[in-house]
XYZ file of C-alpha atoms in Angstrom:
145
model
C 68.626 72.036 87.083
C 67.093 74.058 90.629
C 63.591 75.018 90.674
C 63.253 78.982 90.544
C 62.564 79.803 93.160
C 65.298 77.937 94.503
C 67.435 80.541 93.439
C 69.179 83.381 94.914
C 68.490 86.538 94.025
C 73.444 87.005 93.564
C 72.525 90.070 91.617
C 71.289 92.070 95.027
C 74.507 90.998 96.786
C 77.166 92.015 94.512
C 75.406 95.503 94.482
C 74.916 95.679 97.993
C 78.736 94.340 98.397
C 79.959 96.721 95.617
C 78.057 99.564 96.908
C 80.035 98.751 100.298
C 83.526 98.674 99.055
C 83.014 101.575 97.495
C 82.276 104.073 99.849
C 85.339 102.736 101.839
C 87.049 103.517 98.550
C 85.668 107.124 98.392
C 85.792 107.668 101.999
C 89.898 107.266 102.259
C 90.516 108.702 99.419
C 88.485 111.641 100.852
C 90.948 110.885 104.296
C 93.666 110.821 102.799
C 92.757 114.309 100.977
C 92.754 113.469 97.334
C 89.951 114.158 95.116
C 89.874 111.151 93.646
C 86.730 108.566 92.167
C 87.414 104.483 92.468
C 86.882 104.665 88.567
C 89.645 107.722 88.610
C 91.910 105.020 90.464
C 91.100 102.145 88.478
C 92.590 104.336 85.421
C 95.338 105.568 87.566
C 96.239 101.394 88.711
C 95.904 100.482 85.322
C 98.384 102.717 83.803
C 100.749 102.297 86.636
C 101.026 98.999 85.560
C 101.210 99.651 81.917
C 101.521 103.376 80.485
C 101.402 103.899 76.982
C 98.111 101.679 76.883
C 95.489 103.183 73.523
C 92.416 104.278 74.964
C 90.377 100.881 74.018
C 93.215 98.870 75.051
C 92.468 100.857 78.583
C 89.186 100.943 77.999
C 89.646 96.672 78.266
C 91.533 96.721 80.881
C 89.450 98.775 83.181
C 85.989 97.256 82.422
C 84.804 100.580 80.929
C 82.871 101.203 77.408
C 85.182 103.641 75.488
C 82.906 107.335 75.876
C 82.947 106.601 79.747
C 86.442 106.158 79.830
C 87.215 109.065 77.841
C 85.703 110.880 80.270
C 87.561 109.629 83.205
C 90.645 110.325 80.917
C 89.237 113.953 80.306
C 89.013 114.778 83.997
C 92.213 113.540 84.700
C 94.409 115.765 81.779
C 92.480 118.505 83.862
C 93.764 117.379 86.707
C 97.483 116.963 85.198
C 97.471 113.358 86.265
C 97.634 111.400 82.799
C 98.725 112.873 79.121
C 97.544 112.229 75.688
C 100.163 111.015 72.477
C 99.239 110.847 69.598
C 100.808 107.357 68.212
C 103.208 106.728 66.493
C 101.927 103.523 64.242
C 98.753 105.690 63.978
C 97.592 108.733 63.644
C 94.333 108.306 64.557
C 94.683 106.770 67.699
C 95.950 108.245 71.153
C 98.107 106.861 74.226
C 97.447 107.404 77.894
C 101.157 108.056 79.486
C 100.665 108.962 83.798
C 102.686 112.335 84.653
C 104.893 112.684 87.072
C 101.765 114.020 89.247
C 99.733 111.270 88.571
C 102.552 108.730 89.932
C 102.953 110.702 92.522
C 98.822 110.595 93.667
C 99.354 106.825 93.084
C 102.225 105.702 95.065
C 100.073 107.882 98.072
C 96.718 106.086 97.372
C 98.325 102.685 96.942
C 99.220 101.914 100.866
C 95.570 102.486 101.870
C 93.953 100.550 98.779
C 96.069 97.469 99.722
C 95.327 98.070 103.239
C 91.146 97.926 102.082
C 91.670 94.977 99.833
C 93.019 93.197 103.231
C 90.365 94.183 104.819
C 88.025 92.899 102.740
C 88.882 89.344 102.805
C 89.988 89.102 105.955
C 88.960 85.805 107.447
C 89.010 84.180 103.820
C 92.063 82.229 102.183
C 93.869 82.174 98.978
C 91.331 78.798 98.435
C 88.540 80.883 99.054
C 89.423 83.747 96.226
C 89.848 80.940 93.942
C 86.080 79.708 94.213
C 84.888 83.529 94.518
C 87.048 84.527 91.164
C 85.891 81.193 89.603
C 81.497 81.895 90.659
C 82.454 85.196 88.957
C 83.407 84.610 85.961
C 80.654 81.509 85.373
C 78.133 84.776 86.328
C 79.945 87.316 83.658
C 80.481 84.018 81.532
C 76.875 83.009 81.726
C 75.270 86.578 81.004
C 77.913 87.081 78.033
C 76.330 84.506 76.019
């Protein structure tokens, strides 16, 4: 075990990078002319991959707590990008679907998101990403205990 003084403040590094990444996404969305937040983008992107998720499934896939996700969904419904449909199997549950307008926004933004992801990973290899993913998973697991 390392001495406490030798342990670096990795939380600060994670936070600094998260803030800069988020700023770049928001700047790009604004330049493209789409009124969307990074949190809203994550919801659209998850539904583009698998439409018709329950709010609980979408919360888990988006790493959002249910009340936060519900507010995001409300905003996206008001923008006419999503719709809620009552589940046929469970009348207490709602399924979330992309509307055509939401699909169009996703299609418009996707190429820009791909460029941002590539920009962030310039000079790094697939092996770097694998190691980074392992480290982040370990930190997550350590705090989840």
